[in-house]
XYZ file of N, CA and C in Angstrom:
771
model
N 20.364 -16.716 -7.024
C 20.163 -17.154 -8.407
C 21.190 -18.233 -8.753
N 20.721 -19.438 -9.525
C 21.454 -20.326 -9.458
C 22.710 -19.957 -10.710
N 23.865 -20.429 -10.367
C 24.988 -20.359 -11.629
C 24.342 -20.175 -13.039
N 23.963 -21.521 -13.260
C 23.733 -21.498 -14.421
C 22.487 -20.796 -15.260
N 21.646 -20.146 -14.563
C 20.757 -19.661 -14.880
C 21.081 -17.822 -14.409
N 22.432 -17.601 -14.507
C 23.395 -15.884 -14.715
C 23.367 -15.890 -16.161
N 23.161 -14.232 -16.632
C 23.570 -14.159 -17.755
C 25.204 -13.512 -17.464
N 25.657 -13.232 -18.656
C 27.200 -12.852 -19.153
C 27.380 -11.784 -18.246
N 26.265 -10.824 -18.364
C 26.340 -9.430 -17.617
C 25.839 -9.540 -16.000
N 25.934 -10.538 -15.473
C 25.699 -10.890 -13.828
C 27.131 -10.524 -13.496
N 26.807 -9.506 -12.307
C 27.964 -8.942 -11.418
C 27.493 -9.624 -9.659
N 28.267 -10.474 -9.804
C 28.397 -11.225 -8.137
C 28.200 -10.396 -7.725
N 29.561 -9.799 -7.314
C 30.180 -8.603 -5.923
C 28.635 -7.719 -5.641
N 28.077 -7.463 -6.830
C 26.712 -6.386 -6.565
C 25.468 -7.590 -5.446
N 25.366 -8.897 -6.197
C 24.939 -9.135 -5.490
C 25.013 -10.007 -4.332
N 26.227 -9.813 -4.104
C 26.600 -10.566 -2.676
C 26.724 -9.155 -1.703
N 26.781 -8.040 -2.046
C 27.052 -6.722 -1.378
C 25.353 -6.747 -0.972
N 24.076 -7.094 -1.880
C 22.398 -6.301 -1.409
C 22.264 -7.787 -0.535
N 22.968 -8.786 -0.760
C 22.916 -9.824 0.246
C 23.334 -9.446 1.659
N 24.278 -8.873 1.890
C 24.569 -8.409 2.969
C 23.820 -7.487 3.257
N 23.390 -6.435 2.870
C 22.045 -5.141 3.323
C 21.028 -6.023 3.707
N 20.219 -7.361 3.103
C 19.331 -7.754 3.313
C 19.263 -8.501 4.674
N 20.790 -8.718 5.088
C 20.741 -9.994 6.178
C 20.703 -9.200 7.257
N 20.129 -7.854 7.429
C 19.805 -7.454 8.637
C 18.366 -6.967 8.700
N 17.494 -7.536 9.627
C 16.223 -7.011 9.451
C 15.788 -7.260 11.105
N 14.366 -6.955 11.264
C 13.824 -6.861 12.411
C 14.563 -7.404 13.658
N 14.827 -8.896 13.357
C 15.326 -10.163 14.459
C 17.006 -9.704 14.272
N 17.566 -9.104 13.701
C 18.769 -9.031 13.229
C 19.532 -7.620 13.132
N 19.085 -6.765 13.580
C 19.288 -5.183 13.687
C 21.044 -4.977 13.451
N 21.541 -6.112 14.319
C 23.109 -5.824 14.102
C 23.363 -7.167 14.624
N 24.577 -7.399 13.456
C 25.389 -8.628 13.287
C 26.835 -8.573 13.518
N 27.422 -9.350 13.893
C 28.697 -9.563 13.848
C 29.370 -10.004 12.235
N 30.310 -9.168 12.140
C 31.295 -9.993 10.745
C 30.703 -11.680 10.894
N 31.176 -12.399 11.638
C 31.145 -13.633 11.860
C 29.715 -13.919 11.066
N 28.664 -12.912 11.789
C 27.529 -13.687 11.909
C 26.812 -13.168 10.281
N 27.149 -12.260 9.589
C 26.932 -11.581 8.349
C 27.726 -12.423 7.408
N 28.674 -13.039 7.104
C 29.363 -14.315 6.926
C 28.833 -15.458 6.238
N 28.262 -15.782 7.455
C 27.216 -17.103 7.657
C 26.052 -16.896 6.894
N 25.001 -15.848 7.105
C 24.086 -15.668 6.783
C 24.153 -15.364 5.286
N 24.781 -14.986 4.667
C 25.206 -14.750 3.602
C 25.885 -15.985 2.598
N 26.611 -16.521 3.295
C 27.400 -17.950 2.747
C 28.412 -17.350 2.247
N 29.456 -16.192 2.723
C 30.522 -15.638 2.110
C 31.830 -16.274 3.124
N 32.460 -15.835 2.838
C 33.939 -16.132 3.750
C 33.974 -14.477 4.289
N 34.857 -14.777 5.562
C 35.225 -13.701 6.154
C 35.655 -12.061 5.716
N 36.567 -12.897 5.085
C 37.499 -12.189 4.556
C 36.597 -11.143 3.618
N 35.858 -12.382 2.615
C 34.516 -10.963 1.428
C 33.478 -10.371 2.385
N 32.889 -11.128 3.589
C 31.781 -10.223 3.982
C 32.832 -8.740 4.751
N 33.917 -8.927 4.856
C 34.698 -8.216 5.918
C 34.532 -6.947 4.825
N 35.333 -7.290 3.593
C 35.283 -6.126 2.370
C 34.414 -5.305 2.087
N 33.172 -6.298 2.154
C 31.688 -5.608 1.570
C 31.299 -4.752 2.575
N 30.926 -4.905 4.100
C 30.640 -4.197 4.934
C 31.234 -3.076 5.060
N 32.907 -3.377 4.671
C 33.421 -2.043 4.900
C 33.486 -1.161 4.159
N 33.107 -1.334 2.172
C 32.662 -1.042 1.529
C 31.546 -0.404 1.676
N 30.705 -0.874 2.181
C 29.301 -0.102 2.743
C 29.351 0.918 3.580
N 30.394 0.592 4.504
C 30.795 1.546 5.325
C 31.256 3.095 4.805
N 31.832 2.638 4.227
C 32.409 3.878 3.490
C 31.669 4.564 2.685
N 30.647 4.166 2.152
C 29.776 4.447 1.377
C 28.552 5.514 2.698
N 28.494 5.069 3.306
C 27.629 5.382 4.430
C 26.567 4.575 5.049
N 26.095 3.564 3.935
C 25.242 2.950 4.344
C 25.294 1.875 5.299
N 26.546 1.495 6.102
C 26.764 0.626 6.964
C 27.464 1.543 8.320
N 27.392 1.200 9.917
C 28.236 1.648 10.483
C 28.332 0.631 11.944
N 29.393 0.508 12.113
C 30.463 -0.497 13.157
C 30.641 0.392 14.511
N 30.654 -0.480 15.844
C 31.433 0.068 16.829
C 32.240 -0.937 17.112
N 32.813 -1.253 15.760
C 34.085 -1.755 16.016
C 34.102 -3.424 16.200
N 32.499 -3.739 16.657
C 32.630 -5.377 16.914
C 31.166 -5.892 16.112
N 30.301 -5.053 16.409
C 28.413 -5.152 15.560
C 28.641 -3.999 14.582
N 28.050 -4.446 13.409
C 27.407 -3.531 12.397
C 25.740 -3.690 12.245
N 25.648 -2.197 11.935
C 24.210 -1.647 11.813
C 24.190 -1.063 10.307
N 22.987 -1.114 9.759
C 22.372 -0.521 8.742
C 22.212 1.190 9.222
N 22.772 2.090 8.372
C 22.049 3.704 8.584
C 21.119 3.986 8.221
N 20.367 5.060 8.462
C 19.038 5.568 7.617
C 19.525 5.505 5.992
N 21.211 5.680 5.883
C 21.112 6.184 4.000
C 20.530 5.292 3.842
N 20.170 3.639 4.067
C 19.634 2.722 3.452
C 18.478 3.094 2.677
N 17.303 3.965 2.815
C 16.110 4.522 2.912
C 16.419 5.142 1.058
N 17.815 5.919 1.173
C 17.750 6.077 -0.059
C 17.445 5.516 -1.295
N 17.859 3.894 -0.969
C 17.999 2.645 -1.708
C 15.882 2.640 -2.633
N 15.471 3.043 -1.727
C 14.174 2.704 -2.394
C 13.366 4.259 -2.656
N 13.666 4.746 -2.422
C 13.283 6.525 -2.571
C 13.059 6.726 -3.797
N 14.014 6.567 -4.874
C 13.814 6.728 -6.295
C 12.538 6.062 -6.843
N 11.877 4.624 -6.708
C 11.365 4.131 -6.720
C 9.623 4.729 -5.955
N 9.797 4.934 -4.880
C 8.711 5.594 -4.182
C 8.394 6.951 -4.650
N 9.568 7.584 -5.086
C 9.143 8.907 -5.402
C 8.434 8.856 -6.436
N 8.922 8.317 -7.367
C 8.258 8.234 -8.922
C 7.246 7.265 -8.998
N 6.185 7.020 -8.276
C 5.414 6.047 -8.071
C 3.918 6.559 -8.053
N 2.913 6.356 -8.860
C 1.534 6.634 -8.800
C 1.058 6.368 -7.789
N -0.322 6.750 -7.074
C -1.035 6.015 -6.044
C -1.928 4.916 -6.634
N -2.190 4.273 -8.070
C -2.302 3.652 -8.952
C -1.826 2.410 -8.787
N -0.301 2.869 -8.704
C 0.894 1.622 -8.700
C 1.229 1.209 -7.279
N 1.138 2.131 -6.153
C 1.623 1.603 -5.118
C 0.113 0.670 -4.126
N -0.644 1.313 -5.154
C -2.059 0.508 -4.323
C -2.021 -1.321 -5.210
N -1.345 -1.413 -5.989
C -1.680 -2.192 -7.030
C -1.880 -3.945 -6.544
N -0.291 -4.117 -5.570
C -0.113 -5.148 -4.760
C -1.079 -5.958 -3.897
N -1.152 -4.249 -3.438
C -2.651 -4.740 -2.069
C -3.155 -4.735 -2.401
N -4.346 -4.198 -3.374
C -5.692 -4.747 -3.970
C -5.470 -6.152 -4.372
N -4.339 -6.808 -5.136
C -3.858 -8.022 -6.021
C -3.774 -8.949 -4.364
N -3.661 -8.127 -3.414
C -3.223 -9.312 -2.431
C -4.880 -9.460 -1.477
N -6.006 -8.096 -1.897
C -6.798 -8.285 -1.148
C -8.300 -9.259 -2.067
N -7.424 -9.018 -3.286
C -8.467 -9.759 -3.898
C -8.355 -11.656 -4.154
N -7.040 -11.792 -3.796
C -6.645 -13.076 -3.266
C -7.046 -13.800 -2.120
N -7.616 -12.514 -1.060
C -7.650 -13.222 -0.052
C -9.194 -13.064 0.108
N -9.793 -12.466 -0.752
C -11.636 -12.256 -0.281
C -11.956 -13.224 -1.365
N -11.238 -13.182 -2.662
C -11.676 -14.193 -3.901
C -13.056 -12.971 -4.823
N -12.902 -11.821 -3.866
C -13.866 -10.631 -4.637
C -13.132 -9.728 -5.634
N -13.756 -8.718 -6.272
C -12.792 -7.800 -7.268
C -12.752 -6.462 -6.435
N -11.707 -5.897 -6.385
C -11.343 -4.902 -5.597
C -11.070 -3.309 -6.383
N -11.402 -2.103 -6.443
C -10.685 -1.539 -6.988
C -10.285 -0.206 -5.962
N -9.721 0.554 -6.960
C -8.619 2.069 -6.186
C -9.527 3.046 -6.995
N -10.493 3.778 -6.227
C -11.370 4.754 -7.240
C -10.919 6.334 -6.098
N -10.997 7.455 -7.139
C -11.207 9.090 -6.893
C -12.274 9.652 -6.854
N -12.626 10.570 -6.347
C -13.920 11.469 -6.957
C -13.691 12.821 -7.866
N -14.329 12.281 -8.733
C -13.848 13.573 -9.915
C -15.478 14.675 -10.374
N -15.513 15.000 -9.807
C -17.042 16.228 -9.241
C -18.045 15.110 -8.572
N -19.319 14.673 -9.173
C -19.914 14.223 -8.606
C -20.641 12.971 -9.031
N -19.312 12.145 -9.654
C -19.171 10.414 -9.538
C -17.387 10.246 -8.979
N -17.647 9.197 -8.970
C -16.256 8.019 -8.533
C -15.552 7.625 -10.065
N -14.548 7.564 -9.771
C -13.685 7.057 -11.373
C -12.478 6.433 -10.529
N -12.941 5.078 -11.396
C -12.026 3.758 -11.075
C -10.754 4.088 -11.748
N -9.173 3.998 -11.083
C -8.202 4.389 -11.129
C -7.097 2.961 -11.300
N -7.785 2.141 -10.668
C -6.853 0.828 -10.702
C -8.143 -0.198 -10.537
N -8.037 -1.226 -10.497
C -9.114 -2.304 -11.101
C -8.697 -3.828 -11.196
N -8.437 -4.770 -9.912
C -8.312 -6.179 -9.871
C -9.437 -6.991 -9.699
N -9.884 -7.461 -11.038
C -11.047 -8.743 -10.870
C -10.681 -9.791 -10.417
N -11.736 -10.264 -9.607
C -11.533 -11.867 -8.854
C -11.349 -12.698 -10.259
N -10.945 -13.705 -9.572
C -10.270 -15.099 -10.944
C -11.988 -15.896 -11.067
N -12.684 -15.199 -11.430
C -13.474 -16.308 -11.462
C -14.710 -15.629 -12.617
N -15.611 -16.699 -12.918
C -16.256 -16.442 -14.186
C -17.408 -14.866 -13.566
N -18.203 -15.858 -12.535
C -19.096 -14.634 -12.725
C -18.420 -13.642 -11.275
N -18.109 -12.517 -11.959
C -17.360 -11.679 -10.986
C -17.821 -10.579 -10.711
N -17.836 -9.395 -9.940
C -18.163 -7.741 -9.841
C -16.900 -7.381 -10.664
N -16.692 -7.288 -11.444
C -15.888 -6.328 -12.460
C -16.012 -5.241 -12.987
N -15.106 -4.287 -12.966
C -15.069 -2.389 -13.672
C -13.667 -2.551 -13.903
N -13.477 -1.650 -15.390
C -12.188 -1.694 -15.713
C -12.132 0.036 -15.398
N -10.744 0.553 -15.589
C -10.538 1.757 -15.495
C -11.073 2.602 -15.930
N -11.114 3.879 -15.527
C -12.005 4.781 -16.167
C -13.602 4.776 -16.002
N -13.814 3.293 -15.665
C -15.369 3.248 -15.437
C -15.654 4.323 -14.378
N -17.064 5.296 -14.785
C -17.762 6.255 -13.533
C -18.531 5.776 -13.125
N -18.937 5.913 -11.837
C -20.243 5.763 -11.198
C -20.951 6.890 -10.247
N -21.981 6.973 -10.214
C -22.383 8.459 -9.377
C -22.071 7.848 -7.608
N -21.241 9.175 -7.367
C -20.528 9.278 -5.924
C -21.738 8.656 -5.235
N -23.127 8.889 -5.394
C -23.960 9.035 -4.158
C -24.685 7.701 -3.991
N -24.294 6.461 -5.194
C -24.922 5.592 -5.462
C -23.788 4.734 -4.688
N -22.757 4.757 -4.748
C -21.620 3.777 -4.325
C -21.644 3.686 -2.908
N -20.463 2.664 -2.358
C -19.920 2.983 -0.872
C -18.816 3.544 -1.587
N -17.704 3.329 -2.501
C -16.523 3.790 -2.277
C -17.019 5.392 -2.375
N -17.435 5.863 -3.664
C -18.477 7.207 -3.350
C -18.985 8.119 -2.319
N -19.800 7.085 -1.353
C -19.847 7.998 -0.263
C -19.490 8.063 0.888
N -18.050 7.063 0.731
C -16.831 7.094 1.334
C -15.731 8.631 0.943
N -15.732 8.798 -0.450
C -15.201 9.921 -0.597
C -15.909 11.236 0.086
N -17.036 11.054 -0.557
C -18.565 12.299 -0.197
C -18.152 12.715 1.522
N -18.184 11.545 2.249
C -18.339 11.534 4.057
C -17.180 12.428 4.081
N -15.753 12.782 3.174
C -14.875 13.194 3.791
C -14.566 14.507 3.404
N -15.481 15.317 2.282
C -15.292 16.419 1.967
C -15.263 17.580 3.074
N -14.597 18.646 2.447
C -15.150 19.770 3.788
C -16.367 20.448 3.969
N -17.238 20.682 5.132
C -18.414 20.832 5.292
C -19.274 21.637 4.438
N -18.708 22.599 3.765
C -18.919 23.497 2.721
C -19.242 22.698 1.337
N -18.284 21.948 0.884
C -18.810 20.739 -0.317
C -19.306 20.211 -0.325
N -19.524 19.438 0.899
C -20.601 18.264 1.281
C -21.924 19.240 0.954
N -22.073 20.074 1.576
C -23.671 20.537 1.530
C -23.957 21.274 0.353
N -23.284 20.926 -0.484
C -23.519 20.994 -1.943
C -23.696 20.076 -2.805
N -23.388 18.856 -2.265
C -23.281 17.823 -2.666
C -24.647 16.986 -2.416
N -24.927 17.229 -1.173
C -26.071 16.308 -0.305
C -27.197 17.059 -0.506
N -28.244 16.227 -1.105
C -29.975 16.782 -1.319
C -30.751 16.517 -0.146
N -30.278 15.630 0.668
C -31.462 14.768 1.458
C -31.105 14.857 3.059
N -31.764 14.838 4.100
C -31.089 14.509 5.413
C -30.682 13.090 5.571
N -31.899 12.385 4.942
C -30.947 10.580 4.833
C -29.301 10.669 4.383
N -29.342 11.385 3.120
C -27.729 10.770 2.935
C -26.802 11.682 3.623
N -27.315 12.518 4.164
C -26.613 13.616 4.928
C -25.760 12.703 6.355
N -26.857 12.121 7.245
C -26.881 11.437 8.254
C -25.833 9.980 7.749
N -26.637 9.611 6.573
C -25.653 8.375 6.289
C -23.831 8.852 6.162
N -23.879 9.420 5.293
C -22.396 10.531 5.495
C -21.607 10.594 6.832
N -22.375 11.220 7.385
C -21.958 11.586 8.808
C -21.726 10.109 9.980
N -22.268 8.902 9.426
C -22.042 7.441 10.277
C -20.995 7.120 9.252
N -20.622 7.403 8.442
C -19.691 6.763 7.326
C -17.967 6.828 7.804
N -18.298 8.761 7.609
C -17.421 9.324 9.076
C -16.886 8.953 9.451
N -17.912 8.648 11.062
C -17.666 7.983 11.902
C -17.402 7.240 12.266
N -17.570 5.931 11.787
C -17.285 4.467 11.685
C -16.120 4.136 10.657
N -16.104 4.695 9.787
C -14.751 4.477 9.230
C -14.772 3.733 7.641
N -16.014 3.267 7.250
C -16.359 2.254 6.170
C -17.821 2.726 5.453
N -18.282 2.314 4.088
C -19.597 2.471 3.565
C -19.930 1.031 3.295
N -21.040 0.794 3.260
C -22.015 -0.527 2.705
C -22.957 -0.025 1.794
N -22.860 -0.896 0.410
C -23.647 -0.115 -0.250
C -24.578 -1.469 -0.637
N -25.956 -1.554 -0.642
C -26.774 -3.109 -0.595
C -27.652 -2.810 -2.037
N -27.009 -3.387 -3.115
C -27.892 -3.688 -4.234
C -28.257 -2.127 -4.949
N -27.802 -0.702 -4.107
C -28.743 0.383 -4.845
C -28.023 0.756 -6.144
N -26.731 0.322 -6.154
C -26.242 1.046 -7.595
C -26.780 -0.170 -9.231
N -26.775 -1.131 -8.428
C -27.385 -2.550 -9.361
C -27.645 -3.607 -8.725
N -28.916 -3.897 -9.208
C -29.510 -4.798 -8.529
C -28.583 -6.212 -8.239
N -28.146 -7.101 -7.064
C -28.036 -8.636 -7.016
C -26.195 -7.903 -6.561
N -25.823 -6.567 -6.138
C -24.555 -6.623 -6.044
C -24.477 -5.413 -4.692
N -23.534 -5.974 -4.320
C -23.062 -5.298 -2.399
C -21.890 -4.474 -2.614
N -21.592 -3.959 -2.240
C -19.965 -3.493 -2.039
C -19.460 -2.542 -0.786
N -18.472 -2.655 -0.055
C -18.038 -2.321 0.548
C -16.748 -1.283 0.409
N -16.521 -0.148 1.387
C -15.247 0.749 0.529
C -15.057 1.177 2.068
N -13.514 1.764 1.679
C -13.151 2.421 3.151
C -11.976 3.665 2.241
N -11.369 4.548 3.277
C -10.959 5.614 2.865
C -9.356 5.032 2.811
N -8.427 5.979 2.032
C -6.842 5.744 1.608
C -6.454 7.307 2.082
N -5.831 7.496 3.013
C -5.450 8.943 3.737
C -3.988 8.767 3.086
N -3.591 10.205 2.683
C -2.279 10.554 2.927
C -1.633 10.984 3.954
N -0.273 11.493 3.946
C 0.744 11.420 5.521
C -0.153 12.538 6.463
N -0.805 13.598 6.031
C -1.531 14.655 7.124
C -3.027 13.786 7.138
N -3.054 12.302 6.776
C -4.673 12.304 7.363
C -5.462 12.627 6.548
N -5.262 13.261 5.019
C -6.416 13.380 4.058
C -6.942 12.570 3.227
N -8.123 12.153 2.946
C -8.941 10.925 2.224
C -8.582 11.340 0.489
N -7.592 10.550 -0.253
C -7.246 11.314 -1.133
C -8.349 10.084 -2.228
N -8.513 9.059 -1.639
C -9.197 8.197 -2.793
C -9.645 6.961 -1.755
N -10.211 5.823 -2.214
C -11.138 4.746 -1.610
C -10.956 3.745 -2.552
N -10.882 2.369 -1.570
C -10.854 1.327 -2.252
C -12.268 0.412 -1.730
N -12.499 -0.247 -2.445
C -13.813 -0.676 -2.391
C -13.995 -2.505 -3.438
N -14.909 -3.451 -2.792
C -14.726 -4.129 -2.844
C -16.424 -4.778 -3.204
N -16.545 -5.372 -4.316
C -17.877 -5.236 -5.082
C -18.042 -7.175 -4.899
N -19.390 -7.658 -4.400
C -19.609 -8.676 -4.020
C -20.910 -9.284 -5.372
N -21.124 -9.985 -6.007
C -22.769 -10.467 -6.111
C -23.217 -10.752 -4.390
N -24.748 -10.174 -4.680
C -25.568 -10.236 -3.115
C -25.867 -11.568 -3.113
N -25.784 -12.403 -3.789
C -26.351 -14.074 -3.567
C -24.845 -15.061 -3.107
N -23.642 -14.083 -3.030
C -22.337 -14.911 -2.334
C -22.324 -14.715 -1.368
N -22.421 -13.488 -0.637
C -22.194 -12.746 0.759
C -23.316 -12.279 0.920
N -24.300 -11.988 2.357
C -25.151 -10.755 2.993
C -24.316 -9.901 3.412
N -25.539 -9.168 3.525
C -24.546 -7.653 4.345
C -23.835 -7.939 5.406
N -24.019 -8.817 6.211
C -23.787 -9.255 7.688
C -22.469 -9.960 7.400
N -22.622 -10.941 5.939
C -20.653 -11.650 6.276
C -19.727 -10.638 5.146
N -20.518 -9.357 4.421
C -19.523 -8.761 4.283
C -19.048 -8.105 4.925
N -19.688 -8.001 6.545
C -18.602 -6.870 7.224
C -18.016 -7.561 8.264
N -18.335 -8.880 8.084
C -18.030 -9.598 8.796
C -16.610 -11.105 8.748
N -16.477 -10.816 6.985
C -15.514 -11.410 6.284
C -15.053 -10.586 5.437
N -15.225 -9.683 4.666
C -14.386 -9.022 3.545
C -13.987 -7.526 4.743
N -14.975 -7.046 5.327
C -14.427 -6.073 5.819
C -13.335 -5.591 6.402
N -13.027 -6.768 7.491
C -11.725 -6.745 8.360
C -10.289 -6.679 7.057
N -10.825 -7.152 6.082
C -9.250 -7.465 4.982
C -9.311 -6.328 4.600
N -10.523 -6.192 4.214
C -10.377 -4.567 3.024
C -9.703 -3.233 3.993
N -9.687 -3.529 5.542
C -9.314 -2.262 6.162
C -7.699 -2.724 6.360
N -7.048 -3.744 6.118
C -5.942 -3.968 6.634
C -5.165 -4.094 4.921
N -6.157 -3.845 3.727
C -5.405 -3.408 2.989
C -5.316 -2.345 2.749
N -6.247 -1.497 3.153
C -6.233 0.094 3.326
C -5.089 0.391 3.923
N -5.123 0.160 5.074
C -3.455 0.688 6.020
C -2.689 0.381 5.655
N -2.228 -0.473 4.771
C -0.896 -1.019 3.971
C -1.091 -0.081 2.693
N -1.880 0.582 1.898
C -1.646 1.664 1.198
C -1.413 2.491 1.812
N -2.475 2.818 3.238
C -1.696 4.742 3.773
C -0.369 4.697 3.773
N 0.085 2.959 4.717
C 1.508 3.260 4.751
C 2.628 3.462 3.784
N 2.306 2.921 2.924
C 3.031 2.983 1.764
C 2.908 4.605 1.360
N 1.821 5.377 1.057
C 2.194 6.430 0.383
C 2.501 7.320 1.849
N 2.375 7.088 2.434
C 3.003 7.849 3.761
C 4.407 7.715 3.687
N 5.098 6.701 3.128
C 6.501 6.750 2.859
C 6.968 7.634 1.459
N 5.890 7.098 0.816
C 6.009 8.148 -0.883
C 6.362 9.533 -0.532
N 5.499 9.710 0.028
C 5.033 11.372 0.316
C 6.088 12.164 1.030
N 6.896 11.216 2.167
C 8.205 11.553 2.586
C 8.953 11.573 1.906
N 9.500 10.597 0.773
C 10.332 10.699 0.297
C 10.674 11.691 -0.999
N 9.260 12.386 -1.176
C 9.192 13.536 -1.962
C 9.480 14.127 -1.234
N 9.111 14.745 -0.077
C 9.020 15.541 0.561
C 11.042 15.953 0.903
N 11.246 14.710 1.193
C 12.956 14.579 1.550
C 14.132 14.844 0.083
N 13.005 14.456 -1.333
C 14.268 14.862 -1.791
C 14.534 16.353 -2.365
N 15.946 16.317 -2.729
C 16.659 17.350 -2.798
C 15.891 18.478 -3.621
N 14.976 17.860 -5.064
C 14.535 18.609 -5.953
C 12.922 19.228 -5.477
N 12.447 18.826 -3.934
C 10.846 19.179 -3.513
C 11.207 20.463 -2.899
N 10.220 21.317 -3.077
C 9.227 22.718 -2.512
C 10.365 23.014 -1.498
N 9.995 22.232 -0.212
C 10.433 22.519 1.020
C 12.087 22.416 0.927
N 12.490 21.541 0.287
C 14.485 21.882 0.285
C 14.655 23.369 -0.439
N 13.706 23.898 -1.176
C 14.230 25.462 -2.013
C 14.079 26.806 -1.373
């Protein structure tokens, strides 16, 4: 942050200290004083302080010539993850998947037997697939729907399912990993959905990605939106796969009592 644009209450030392946490990453696992220094734009002498400051703290540790980052680092964002909706942590990646398809994306649940939109990013553009929150739709009409439906336990499902068609469709949904849904919930509109697992692997909700049928066929939505919509999926599991640990890890969850 430039000088002049600090307010009164800007504390350097704080952030020349998350400057130093930051200057170690993938390519950089462990640095030398020298080289933490540099990367930083500090003098010796302050990166020497801060590290050892860290050190002491726990979150840094030396054999004397390289320093490494510890796991406490992990703490640093825990507070943050813990207290975090699956709402909020999906929020990015939909915002980043709807950037990159130029479609509207949302984060929907199944709440008995429709879908309820939970989070909700419309494409930037006039005529769009748009649902704001709260909007329902019947589970059996959607893909994100019978993306949820495919993952119930066998006992719900067949309470759920009237037909051997959607039974069978279910069961390829499954299998394959994704739903296509072509025009049946409203006419002139496509959509595509895939599942959001938590850390044991359970389908806790679906994101899904709503086309007009006169931009895309079925063929370039699984053939252009699909591949994104699954690689923003795995960037939510992963994310609440870290959530879920870090509940799980702190002091005040189930399993520490």
């Amino acid at each position: 942050m430039p000088a002049a644009a600090r307010a009164p209450h800007f504390v350097r030392s704080f952030e020349r200290g998350l400057a130093v946490i930051r200057s170690f990453d993938v390519e950089h696992p462990a640095r030398t004083l020298s080289e933490v220094a540099r990367a930083c734009e500090l003098t010796r002498a302050a990166a020497r302080r801060l590290l050892l400051t860290l050190a002491d703290l726990g979150y840094v540790q030396s054999d004397g010539r390289l320093f490494r980052l510890t796991p406490r680092v992990l703490e640093l964002g825990y507070s943050y993850l813990a207290g975090s909706t699956l709402p909020q942590l999906a929020a990015p990646h939909l915002e980043q998947l709807v950037a990159r398809t130029g479609e509207s994306a949302s984060l929907c649940v199944l709440d008995g037997d429709d879908v309820v939109h939970v989070a909700c990013l419309p494409a930037r553009r006039v005529l769009a697939a748009t649902v704001t929150v709260g909007t329902r739709h019947p589970a059996r009409a959607t893909a994100v729907g019978r993306v949820l439906l495919a993952h119930l336990p066998a006992g719900q499902l067949a309470d759920r399912t009237s037909t051997d068609v959607l039974r069978k469709e279910l069961h390829r949904i499954r299998h394959e990993g994704y739903a296509l849904v072509d025009e049946e919930l409203e006419e002139g509109l496509r959509s595509v959905a895939a599942p959001v697992r938590d850390r044991d692997g359970a389908v806790v909700a679906g994101v899904s990605v709503g086309v007009p049928a006169g931009r895309h066929s079925a063929e370039a939505v699984r053939r252009d939106l699909l591949p994104r919509l699954l690689e923003a999926v795995a960037l939510i599991d992963d994310d609440l796969e870290i959530t879920d640990r870090a509940r799980a890890a702190s002091p005040g969850s189930a399993r520490h009592r």
